[in-house]
Amino acid sequence: MATPAPTAEAAVSQEEVKPYKIHVSSKYLDLTRQKLELTRLPHENPEPKSRDWWEPKPIVESLIDFWLEHYSWRDEETRLNATVPQFRTSLLVPGTESTAVRLHFVHAPSPHSNAVPLLLIPPFPFTNLSLAHIIRPFTDPEDATTNQPFHLVMPSLPGLGFSDALPKNTPTISATVEMLDALMRRLGYRHYITTHPGPSASSPSQIDWKLVDALARNYQDSCLGAHFISPPWRAPKIQESPLDWARWRVADTLQKPAFGYSQEDLVAWQRAKHSRRDRLDRDPRPEEFAFDGNGFREPNTLSYALCDSPIGLLLFVLMVLRVLGPDKELTPQELITLTELTWLPGPEEMLRFWANCGSAEEDRQQQQQQHQPPAGRRPKIAITTFTGDDGKGVLSIAPRPAAHFYACPGWGKARYDTVATQRVAGKPGLLAWERPEVILSGTRGLAKAILAGDKRLLQTSAGALATAPLQQGAIVDGGGLGDAHAAANASARGTTVREAAGSQSEAAPTIRKPAPGPLGAGPSSQRPAAAQRQPLVMDKMTVGRISEDQEDDQEPSPDTVVAVGHGVAPGPALVPQIRVG
C-alpha cells in the first residue's frame, strides 16, 4: 500500500513528534536496590488470621526476593524499547498561552488500508507500556478483511508514566481530553473513535469513564464514537426523563422484556442487586479503595510515603489489582514491571491526578453534564456490559473486589445514540490482560456501525502522520542501545533524590540505614545489609557505586534522570506475548 503524502498540518507536526526511548539512570536503579535491601516489613501475628483485612506479608516477602534476585529492569527496558513504538510531543495546556507539557504515547499504525484511528486510553492507574501485549491484535489481526484493524494510539495520561504532569490548579478531566483530542489531530487523525480497556464503573474516581465520556460528548466533530465498558449508569429518574423512567419501571416490575430491555438485562440487574445487598449485609463498611471516598482529597501524604518506598508502591499495585478482581494471578515478573513503570517516573503525580479527578468540583461538573440532555446530536456509542455471576467465592476481607454493577444498555437512550451492544457473561476482572478480545469485539462493533453511514474514519487515515509501523520478527540487540543513548541525552521528568550534604556530584545517592529493628518473619527477615549483599542481576552495578554506563558518566549531577528521548527512529516493533497466570 502506497504511503500518501502528508498534509501541510502533518508536515508541521512531524517536527513536533519525536521518537522516544526509555533509559533509567543506573544511579536510580542502585538506589532502588538499596531500598529493597533495607526493607522493613510490619509485624504480623501469625494466628489468628484477621477477619477484617488482608495479610499480604508472605506474598510481599517472596516478591522482594524475586525483585532482588531474578528481576532485571534493564531487560524490560530493552524489550520495551525494541518492541513498542514510543513517541513524545509537547502540547499546550488548555487555558494557558505558553505552558506546554510533554505527552508520552504509543503510536502503532496498522499496515492495512481499511484501518481506522483508535484512541485507547489505558485503565487508570496503569500506563500505556503495560498494554504492549494488545498492540498486535488491534493493528494486525489475522484476517483484516473480516476483523477490523486499527491505527492505535495509546497515551500515558498527564503525570503518569513518562508524560509530564499538568500544572497545579488545572481542571484535570477537561484539560486532559482537550490535549488527547489535540494529539490525535497532530498525528493527522481528524476523525477517530475511542475506548478504554477496563470496567469504568470500578475505575478509581471513575477516571476511565469521565475521560471517554467527555471525549464522546464534547468532541463529536473529531471523536465520532466511543466504546463504553461497564459505564456507571443509573436507572432513569422521573425528574430527568419521565418516559424512560416509566418504561424501565414497567419492564423491571413485570420482569418481562419490553421497551428494548431484554430478559438478559432483567436477570443481570436482579443478580447485581442481590449481590450488592448480600455484601452490605455481611459487611456494611465502604467498598473498593479505602481512601477513595470523600476523604481522599489530599494526595501529598501518600505521595511522600510511596515516593520513598518501592515496596509500599508494590502493595499499592497489589491493592489495585485485588479491587479489580482478576480471575488469574499475574506472574511476579508482570507485578514487578507494573510497579516499576510507576516507581521509576514517580507515583506522586498519579496520586494527584486521582485526587483532582475525585474533587468535589470535578464531580459536580461531570454529573451536571451527564444528566443534561445533549445540546445537539447524541454521541454515538457502543456499550459492553457484564451480566455477572452468582457472587460465590468473593473475598470477604478488605481490600475486596469492587461490587459488580450492571448497566442496562437501555439506560443511556436519553443521552446517547447506542449503535452497538455487547453483553458478556461473568465479571470484567482484569480485562486487558485476561480477555482483550472482549475490548476488540466491542470496539469493532462501534467501528462497523459508524462506517456503515460515515466514511470519514477511513478518509482521515490518508492524511495521518507517518511514524513507525510495526514490523514482525526484529529484535534490537541490547548492546546497540548505548550508541543511540549517547547520540542524544535530553532529560525527562523524574523523581529527584536529594544529595547527601558534602557529597561529590559523581557520587551515588546515599540513604541512611534505619535503626536496628525486627524485620518481617520468613526467609527475607534476616536479609543482609545492602553493602554486604552482592548484586545478582544488575550488570555493572554494585550498591553505592556509580554504573559504568557511558550515558551516566555524562550526567551533570546525581539527580535522577529517569528517561531520555532521542531524535532517532525507533527500532522495529515486535509485540511480546505476556503470559497471565
Short mmCIF file of C-alpha atoms in Angstrom, two decimals, residues 113-580:
data_model
loop_
_atom_site.label_atom_id
_atom_site.label_comp_id
_atom_site.label_asym_id
_atom_site.label_seq_id
_atom_site.Cartn_x
_atom_site.Cartn_y
_atom_site.Cartn_z
CA SER A 113 -5.67 0.02 4.19
CA ASN A 114 -9.07 -0.40 5.89
CA ALA A 115 -7.76 0.50 9.37
CA VAL A 116 -9.47 3.26 11.36
CA PRO A 117 -7.88 5.51 14.03
CA LEU A 118 -8.45 4.42 17.63
CA LEU A 119 -7.54 6.38 20.76
CA LEU A 120 -7.20 3.79 23.53
CA ILE A 121 -6.90 5.33 26.99
CA PRO A 122 -5.11 2.98 29.44
CA PRO A 123 -7.05 1.97 32.55
CA PHE A 124 -6.10 4.22 35.45
CA PRO A 125 -3.64 3.98 37.21
CA PHE A 126 -1.73 1.89 34.65
CA THR A 127 0.39 3.30 31.84
CA ASN A 128 0.42 2.67 28.11
CA LEU A 129 3.55 0.48 28.32
CA SER A 130 1.71 -2.03 30.48
CA LEU A 131 -0.58 -2.73 27.49
CA ALA A 132 2.11 -3.60 24.95
CA HIS A 133 0.67 -7.09 24.57
CA ILE A 134 -2.56 -5.84 22.96
CA ILE A 135 -0.96 -3.80 20.16
CA ARG A 136 -0.70 -6.61 17.62
CA PRO A 137 -4.33 -7.85 17.87
CA PHE A 138 -5.63 -4.30 17.34
CA THR A 139 -3.34 -3.29 14.49
CA ASP A 140 -2.66 -6.51 12.59
CA PRO A 141 -5.40 -9.14 13.01
CA GLU A 142 -5.08 -12.47 11.25
CA ASP A 143 -7.84 -11.63 8.77
CA ALA A 144 -8.14 -7.88 8.31
CA THR A 145 -10.98 -8.25 5.82
CA THR A 146 -13.35 -9.66 8.42
CA ASN A 147 -11.68 -8.33 11.61
CA GLN A 148 -11.50 -4.54 11.65
CA PRO A 149 -7.90 -3.29 12.19
CA PHE A 150 -6.99 -0.02 13.89
CA HIS A 151 -4.33 2.64 13.81
CA LEU A 152 -3.63 2.51 17.55
CA VAL A 153 -2.72 5.50 19.72
CA MET A 154 -2.19 4.83 23.44
CA PRO A 155 -1.14 7.85 25.53
CA SER A 156 0.01 7.91 29.10
CA LEU A 157 -2.18 10.35 30.99
CA PRO A 158 -0.50 13.56 32.21
CA GLY A 159 1.69 12.78 35.20
CA LEU A 160 1.63 9.02 34.63
CA GLY A 161 4.49 7.03 33.17
CA PHE A 162 6.72 9.24 31.07
CA SER A 163 4.20 12.03 30.47
CA ASP A 164 4.65 15.39 32.17
CA ALA A 165 2.16 16.43 34.82
CA LEU A 166 -0.41 19.17 34.36
CA PRO A 167 0.26 22.44 36.17
CA LYS A 168 -1.38 22.87 39.54
CA ASN A 169 -4.98 24.08 39.65
CA THR A 170 -5.68 22.85 36.12
CA PRO A 171 -9.12 21.26 35.56
CA THR A 172 -7.89 17.71 35.12
CA ILE A 173 -10.58 15.99 33.07
CA SER A 174 -11.37 18.83 30.66
CA ALA A 175 -7.69 19.69 30.11
CA THR A 176 -6.71 16.07 29.56
CA VAL A 177 -9.40 15.31 26.99
CA GLU A 178 -8.64 18.51 25.08
CA MET A 179 -4.98 17.52 24.90
CA LEU A 180 -5.84 13.98 23.80
CA ASP A 181 -8.00 15.34 21.01
CA ALA A 182 -5.17 17.69 20.02
CA LEU A 183 -2.77 14.72 19.99
CA MET A 184 -4.95 12.83 17.52
CA ARG A 185 -5.18 15.86 15.25
CA ARG A 186 -1.44 16.39 15.46
CA LEU A 187 -0.94 12.84 14.25
CA GLY A 188 -3.18 13.64 11.28
CA TYR A 189 -6.28 11.79 12.54
CA ARG A 190 -9.02 14.36 12.02
CA HIS A 191 -11.65 11.74 12.90
CA TYR A 192 -11.30 8.78 15.25
CA ILE A 193 -13.07 6.61 17.81
CA THR A 194 -12.06 5.97 21.39
CA THR A 195 -12.29 3.28 24.05
CA HIS A 196 -10.95 2.36 27.46
CA PRO A 197 -9.87 -1.23 28.17
CA GLY A 198 -11.26 -1.67 31.67
CA PRO A 199 -14.58 -1.52 33.56
CA SER A 200 -15.20 2.17 34.11
CA ALA A 201 -17.66 1.65 36.96
CA SER A 202 -14.84 0.32 39.17
CA SER A 203 -12.16 2.73 37.93
CA PRO A 204 -10.70 4.90 40.73
CA SER A 205 -12.90 8.00 40.94
CA GLN A 206 -14.41 6.72 37.66
CA ILE A 207 -11.50 8.32 35.81
CA ASP A 208 -11.71 5.99 32.81
CA TRP A 209 -15.38 6.77 32.37
CA LYS A 210 -15.01 10.54 32.80
CA LEU A 211 -12.32 10.80 30.13
CA VAL A 212 -14.01 8.71 27.43
CA ASP A 213 -17.44 10.20 28.14
CA ALA A 214 -16.08 13.76 27.92
CA LEU A 215 -14.47 12.98 24.57
CA ALA A 216 -17.69 11.48 23.23
CA ARG A 217 -19.86 14.38 24.34
CA ASN A 218 -17.62 17.39 23.77
CA TYR A 219 -15.60 16.48 20.67
CA GLN A 220 -18.16 14.98 18.32
CA ASP A 221 -16.66 16.72 15.27
CA SER A 222 -13.49 14.65 15.67
CA CYS A 223 -14.37 11.81 18.05
CA LEU A 224 -17.07 10.06 16.02
CA GLY A 225 -17.87 7.46 18.66
CA ALA A 226 -16.87 5.89 21.96
CA HIS A 227 -16.90 2.36 23.32
CA PHE A 228 -18.04 2.24 26.96
CA ILE A 229 -17.17 -0.78 29.12
CA SER A 230 -19.40 -1.18 32.20
CA PRO A 231 -20.32 2.51 32.41
CA PRO A 232 -21.54 3.74 35.81
CA TRP A 233 -25.04 4.44 34.54
CA ARG A 234 -28.03 4.54 36.85
CA ALA A 235 -31.64 3.65 36.17
CA PRO A 236 -33.64 6.54 34.66
CA LYS A 237 -35.14 9.01 37.12
CA ILE A 238 -38.54 10.55 36.74
CA GLN A 239 -37.24 14.11 37.05
CA GLU A 240 -34.69 13.57 34.28
CA SER A 241 -36.68 11.59 31.73
CA PRO A 242 -40.24 10.65 32.74
CA LEU A 243 -40.85 8.50 29.65
CA ASP A 244 -37.63 6.48 30.05
CA TRP A 245 -38.34 6.14 33.76
CA ALA A 246 -41.83 4.78 33.08
CA ARG A 247 -40.56 2.28 30.50
CA TRP A 248 -37.91 0.95 32.86
CA ARG A 249 -40.35 0.70 35.76
CA VAL A 250 -42.76 -1.36 33.65
CA ALA A 251 -40.06 -3.78 32.46
CA ASP A 252 -38.45 -4.09 35.90
CA THR A 253 -41.75 -4.53 37.76
CA LEU A 254 -43.17 -7.12 35.38
CA GLN A 255 -39.78 -8.79 34.87
CA LYS A 256 -40.60 -9.23 31.22
CA PRO A 257 -38.72 -7.95 28.16
CA ALA A 258 -40.18 -4.67 26.94
CA PHE A 259 -39.14 -1.29 25.50
CA GLY A 260 -35.73 -2.56 24.42
CA TYR A 261 -34.88 -4.26 27.74
CA SER A 262 -34.02 -7.92 27.22
CA GLN A 263 -34.56 -10.83 29.58
CA GLU A 264 -30.79 -10.93 29.97
CA ASP A 265 -30.85 -7.31 31.19
CA LEU A 266 -33.51 -8.03 33.77
CA VAL A 267 -31.83 -11.17 35.12
CA ALA A 268 -28.41 -9.47 35.30
CA TRP A 269 -29.88 -6.42 37.06
CA GLN A 270 -31.61 -8.57 39.71
CA ARG A 271 -28.41 -10.58 40.21
CA ALA A 272 -26.35 -7.41 40.69
CA LYS A 273 -28.87 -6.00 43.19
CA HIS A 274 -28.92 -9.19 45.27
CA SER A 275 -25.13 -9.43 45.20
CA ARG A 276 -24.70 -5.88 46.44
CA ARG A 277 -27.32 -6.35 49.13
CA ASP A 278 -25.67 -9.54 50.35
CA ARG A 279 -22.30 -7.79 50.55
CA LEU A 280 -23.76 -4.97 52.61
CA ASP A 281 -25.47 -7.42 54.94
CA ARG A 282 -22.17 -9.21 55.53
CA ASP A 283 -20.09 -6.06 55.85
CA PRO A 284 -21.51 -2.51 55.75
CA ARG A 285 -18.08 -0.87 55.50
CA PRO A 286 -17.18 1.22 52.44
CA GLU A 287 -16.06 -0.86 49.49
CA GLU A 288 -13.33 -0.59 46.90
CA PHE A 289 -10.43 1.71 47.69
CA ALA A 290 -10.22 2.52 51.36
CA PHE A 291 -9.08 6.08 50.63
CA ASP A 292 -11.19 6.68 47.51
CA GLY A 293 -14.17 8.05 49.35
CA ASN A 294 -14.80 11.59 50.47
CA GLY A 295 -11.57 11.59 52.46
CA PHE A 296 -9.17 11.14 49.53
CA ARG A 297 -8.79 14.78 48.65
CA GLU A 298 -5.21 15.37 49.79
CA PRO A 299 -2.72 13.21 47.87
CA ASN A 300 0.61 14.51 49.15
CA THR A 301 0.78 12.48 52.36
CA LEU A 302 0.53 9.23 50.46
CA SER A 303 2.76 10.60 47.69
CA TYR A 304 5.64 11.24 50.08
CA ALA A 305 5.32 7.74 51.51
CA LEU A 306 5.18 5.92 48.16
CA CYS A 307 7.90 8.03 46.55
CA ASP A 308 10.32 6.71 49.16
CA SER A 309 9.26 3.07 49.22
CA PRO A 310 9.20 0.70 46.25
CA ILE A 311 7.63 -1.94 48.49
CA GLY A 312 4.92 0.49 49.56
CA LEU A 313 4.16 1.11 45.91
CA LEU A 314 4.16 -2.63 45.23
CA LEU A 315 1.49 -3.02 47.93
CA PHE A 316 -0.48 -0.23 46.27
CA VAL A 317 -0.36 -2.09 42.94
CA LEU A 318 -1.44 -5.32 44.64
CA MET A 319 -4.35 -3.49 46.24
CA VAL A 320 -5.50 -2.03 42.91
CA LEU A 321 -5.35 -5.46 41.29
CA ARG A 322 -7.23 -7.00 44.20
CA VAL A 323 -10.02 -4.44 43.86
CA LEU A 324 -10.30 -5.14 40.13
CA GLY A 325 -10.85 -8.81 41.00
CA PRO A 326 -8.85 -10.67 38.33
CA ASP A 327 -9.60 -14.33 37.71
CA LYS A 328 -5.94 -15.11 37.09
CA GLU A 329 -2.88 -14.11 39.03
CA LEU A 330 -0.19 -12.11 37.31
CA THR A 331 3.31 -13.53 37.35
CA PRO A 332 5.97 -11.98 39.64
CA GLN A 333 7.65 -10.58 36.52
CA GLU A 334 4.45 -8.79 35.50
CA LEU A 335 3.76 -7.50 39.01
CA ILE A 336 7.23 -6.01 39.39
CA THR A 337 7.11 -4.45 35.92
CA LEU A 338 3.76 -2.82 36.67
CA THR A 339 5.28 -1.41 39.86
CA GLU A 340 8.48 -0.23 38.15
CA LEU A 341 6.51 1.63 35.46
CA THR A 342 5.11 3.82 38.23
CA TRP A 343 8.06 3.74 40.64
CA LEU A 344 10.71 4.91 38.19
CA PRO A 345 8.94 8.07 36.96
CA GLY A 346 7.50 8.63 40.45
CA PRO A 347 3.96 7.95 41.75
CA GLU A 348 3.23 11.42 43.12
CA GLU A 349 1.60 12.89 40.01
CA MET A 350 -0.52 9.81 39.54
CA LEU A 351 -1.95 10.27 43.02
CA ARG A 352 -2.53 13.98 42.41
CA PHE A 353 -4.29 13.22 39.14
CA TRP A 354 -6.50 10.79 41.05
CA ALA A 355 -7.31 13.30 43.79
CA ASN A 356 -8.06 16.06 41.29
CA CYS A 357 -10.42 13.81 39.34
CA GLY A 358 -12.23 12.94 42.55
CA SER A 359 -12.55 16.53 43.73
CA ALA A 360 -15.99 17.81 44.56
CA GLU A 361 -15.87 20.44 41.81
CA GLU A 362 -14.84 17.96 39.11
CA ASP A 363 -17.55 15.54 40.23
CA ARG A 364 -20.22 18.24 40.32
CA GLN A 365 -19.45 19.47 36.82
CA GLN A 366 -19.29 15.93 35.44
CA GLN A 367 -22.61 14.92 36.97
CA GLN A 368 -24.32 18.05 35.72
CA GLN A 369 -23.14 17.36 32.17
CA GLN A 370 -24.12 13.69 32.34
CA HIS A 371 -27.69 14.41 33.42
CA GLN A 372 -28.26 17.26 30.98
CA PRO A 373 -29.93 16.38 27.67
CA PRO A 374 -27.47 16.66 24.77
CA ALA A 375 -27.33 20.17 23.30
CA GLY A 376 -27.29 18.79 19.74
CA ARG A 377 -26.96 15.31 18.34
CA ARG A 378 -26.41 12.49 20.77
CA PRO A 379 -22.92 10.98 20.69
CA LYS A 380 -22.65 7.56 19.06
CA ILE A 381 -21.54 4.85 21.45
CA ALA A 382 -21.12 1.12 21.77
CA ILE A 383 -21.55 -0.46 25.18
CA THR A 384 -20.09 -3.62 26.65
CA THR A 385 -21.66 -4.75 29.89
CA PHE A 386 -21.15 -7.86 32.02
CA THR A 387 -24.01 -10.00 33.28
CA GLY A 388 -22.17 -11.10 36.44
CA ASP A 389 -22.19 -14.39 38.27
CA ASP A 390 -23.62 -15.88 41.44
CA GLY A 391 -21.18 -13.97 43.65
CA LYS A 392 -19.77 -17.08 45.30
CA GLY A 393 -16.14 -17.06 46.26
CA VAL A 394 -15.97 -13.28 46.66
CA LEU A 395 -13.29 -12.15 49.09
CA SER A 396 -14.80 -11.04 52.38
CA ILE A 397 -11.81 -9.16 53.77
CA ALA A 398 -10.54 -5.75 52.72
CA PRO A 399 -9.50 -4.70 50.19
CA ARG A 400 -12.30 -6.54 48.41
CA PRO A 401 -13.07 -6.69 44.70
CA ALA A 402 -15.42 -3.94 43.65
CA ALA A 403 -19.07 -4.92 43.79
CA HIS A 404 -20.41 -5.94 40.42
CA PHE A 405 -22.57 -3.31 38.80
CA TYR A 406 -24.79 -3.98 35.81
CA ALA A 407 -25.59 -1.11 33.49
CA CYS A 408 -28.57 -1.81 31.25
CA PRO A 409 -27.77 -0.57 27.73
CA GLY A 410 -31.26 0.97 27.58
CA TRP A 411 -30.46 3.36 30.43
CA GLY A 412 -28.39 5.55 28.14
CA LYS A 413 -31.05 6.18 25.49
CA ALA A 414 -31.82 9.73 26.60
CA ARG A 415 -28.20 10.90 26.32
CA TYR A 416 -26.52 8.59 23.79
CA ASP A 417 -27.13 7.05 20.40
CA THR A 418 -26.28 3.42 21.15
CA VAL A 419 -25.24 1.82 17.85
CA ALA A 420 -23.82 -1.46 19.18
CA THR A 421 -24.35 -3.54 22.32
CA GLN A 422 -22.33 -6.42 23.73
CA ARG A 423 -23.42 -8.42 26.77
CA VAL A 424 -20.69 -10.63 28.20
CA ALA A 425 -21.04 -13.39 30.78
CA GLY A 426 -19.23 -13.11 34.11
CA LYS A 427 -17.41 -10.11 35.52
CA PRO A 428 -14.83 -7.92 33.77
CA GLY A 429 -11.89 -8.55 36.11
CA LEU A 430 -8.54 -7.51 34.68
CA LEU A 431 -9.98 -7.27 31.21
CA ALA A 432 -6.98 -6.06 29.20
CA TRP A 433 -4.87 -8.97 30.46
CA GLU A 434 -7.47 -11.72 30.72
CA ARG A 435 -9.93 -11.09 27.86
CA PRO A 436 -8.65 -8.44 25.46
CA GLU A 437 -10.82 -9.97 22.74
CA VAL A 438 -13.85 -8.50 24.55
CA ILE A 439 -12.41 -4.99 24.13
CA LEU A 440 -11.66 -5.71 20.49
CA SER A 441 -15.12 -7.06 19.78
CA GLY A 442 -16.90 -4.07 21.30
CA THR A 443 -14.65 -1.57 19.55
CA ARG A 444 -15.12 -3.34 16.21
CA GLY A 445 -18.87 -3.23 16.70
CA LEU A 446 -18.66 0.54 17.13
CA ALA A 447 -16.43 0.99 14.08
CA LYS A 448 -18.69 -1.17 11.91
CA ALA A 449 -21.81 0.77 12.88
CA ILE A 450 -20.18 4.14 12.23
CA LEU A 451 -18.59 3.11 8.93
CA ALA A 452 -21.97 1.92 7.68
CA GLY A 453 -23.06 5.54 7.36
CA ASP A 454 -19.91 7.64 7.76
CA LYS A 455 -16.71 7.02 5.80
CA ARG A 456 -14.72 9.82 7.43
CA LEU A 457 -12.90 7.31 9.62
CA LEU A 458 -11.32 5.79 6.51
CA GLN A 459 -10.69 9.11 4.82
CA THR A 460 -8.90 10.56 7.82
CA SER A 461 -6.30 7.78 7.75
CA ALA A 462 -4.97 9.03 4.41
CA GLY A 463 -3.62 12.20 6.00
CA ALA A 464 -2.13 10.57 9.08
CA LEU A 465 1.38 11.40 10.15
CA ALA A 466 3.68 8.53 9.29
CA THR A 467 5.69 7.30 12.27
CA ALA A 468 6.94 3.74 12.62
CA PRO A 469 4.75 0.80 11.56
CA LEU A 470 5.09 -2.45 13.44
CA GLN A 471 7.44 -4.97 11.88
CA GLN A 472 7.45 -8.57 12.93
CA GLY A 473 10.48 -10.60 13.90
CA ALA A 474 13.02 -7.84 14.56
CA ILE A 475 14.88 -7.71 17.85
CA VAL A 476 17.15 -4.84 18.81
CA ASP A 477 20.37 -6.01 20.38
CA GLY A 478 20.85 -4.53 23.80
CA GLY A 479 24.43 -3.66 23.06
CA GLY A 480 23.40 -1.25 20.35
CA LEU A 481 21.28 0.90 22.61
CA GLY A 482 24.24 2.64 24.15
CA ASP A 483 25.17 4.33 20.88
CA ALA A 484 21.65 5.62 20.47
CA HIS A 485 21.63 6.89 24.03
CA ALA A 486 24.93 8.67 23.51
CA ALA A 487 23.60 10.36 20.37
CA ALA A 488 21.18 12.50 22.34
CA ASN A 489 20.71 12.89 26.07
CA ALA A 490 17.64 15.02 26.73
CA SER A 491 16.46 14.57 30.30
CA ALA A 492 12.84 13.89 31.13
CA ARG A 493 10.62 14.34 34.15
CA GLY A 494 11.67 12.17 37.03
CA THR A 495 11.79 11.82 40.77
CA THR A 496 14.78 13.61 42.24
CA VAL A 497 16.90 12.17 45.01
CA ARG A 498 18.30 14.68 47.45
CA GLU A 499 22.10 14.58 47.56
CA ALA A 500 23.79 13.98 50.89
CA ALA A 501 25.50 17.02 52.32
CA GLY A 502 29.10 17.33 51.25
CA SER A 503 28.92 14.61 48.60
CA GLN A 504 30.51 14.99 45.22
CA SER A 505 28.40 15.25 42.11
CA GLU A 506 29.79 11.94 40.87
CA ALA A 507 28.87 10.04 43.99
CA ALA A 508 25.89 7.76 44.05
CA PRO A 509 22.95 8.90 46.18
CA THR A 510 23.10 7.63 49.73
CA ILE A 511 20.38 6.77 52.17
CA ARG A 512 20.56 6.44 55.90
CA LYS A 513 20.34 2.93 57.23
CA PRO A 514 17.41 2.55 59.62
CA ALA A 515 18.00 1.79 63.24
CA PRO A 516 18.16 -1.91 64.06
CA GLY A 517 14.75 -3.40 64.46
CA PRO A 518 12.82 -6.58 63.77
CA LEU A 519 12.10 -7.28 60.13
CA GLY A 520 9.37 -9.47 58.73
CA ALA A 521 9.33 -13.13 59.56
CA GLY A 522 10.12 -15.67 56.88
CA PRO A 523 13.01 -16.24 54.51
CA SER A 524 13.60 -12.49 53.97
CA SER A 525 13.66 -11.49 57.62
CA GLN A 526 17.41 -11.92 58.00
CA ARG A 527 18.22 -10.07 54.79
CA PRO A 528 21.82 -8.75 54.97
CA ALA A 529 22.58 -5.07 54.69
CA ALA A 530 22.84 -3.56 51.22
CA ALA A 531 26.60 -3.09 51.37
CA GLN A 532 27.10 -6.77 52.25
CA ARG A 533 24.81 -8.37 49.70
CA GLN A 534 26.17 -8.88 46.20
CA PRO A 535 24.03 -7.85 43.24
CA LEU A 536 22.68 -10.85 41.35
CA VAL A 537 21.17 -9.48 38.17
CA MET A 538 22.09 -5.84 37.62
CA ASP A 539 25.00 -5.79 35.20
CA LYS A 540 27.95 -3.50 36.02
CA MET A 541 26.45 -2.32 39.28
CA THR A 542 27.19 -2.66 42.95
CA VAL A 543 25.45 -0.85 45.75
CA GLY A 544 26.97 2.55 46.46
CA ARG A 545 28.96 2.68 43.20
CA ILE A 546 28.15 4.54 40.01
CA SER A 547 27.39 2.41 36.98
CA GLU A 548 29.99 2.42 34.25
CA ASP A 549 27.38 3.16 31.58
CA GLN A 550 28.63 5.89 29.25
CA GLU A 551 25.42 7.92 29.47
CA ASP A 552 25.57 8.01 33.27
CA ASP A 553 29.11 9.29 33.22
CA GLN A 554 27.86 12.33 31.30
CA GLU A 555 25.20 13.26 33.83
CA PRO A 556 25.84 16.63 35.48
CA SER A 557 24.51 15.66 38.92
CA PRO A 558 23.28 12.69 40.92
CA ASP A 559 19.69 13.82 40.45
CA THR A 560 17.70 11.07 38.85
CA VAL A 561 17.35 11.16 35.10
CA VAL A 562 14.55 8.67 34.65
CA ALA A 563 14.31 8.62 30.88
CA VAL A 564 15.71 10.27 27.79
CA GLY A 565 14.07 10.89 24.45
CA HIS A 566 16.06 10.51 21.28
CA GLY A 567 15.68 12.11 17.92
CA VAL A 568 16.32 8.84 16.16
CA ALA A 569 13.84 6.49 14.60
CA PRO A 570 12.56 3.80 16.96
CA GLY A 571 13.52 0.25 16.31
CA PRO A 572 11.17 -2.15 14.57
CA ALA A 573 8.35 -3.16 16.82
CA LEU A 574 7.51 -6.68 17.91
CA VAL A 575 4.72 -7.05 20.41
CA PRO A 576 5.55 -9.54 23.17
CA GLN A 577 3.00 -12.08 24.26
CA ILE A 578 2.69 -11.60 28.02
CA ARG A 579 1.55 -14.65 29.93
CA VAL A 580 -1.03 -14.07 32.64
#
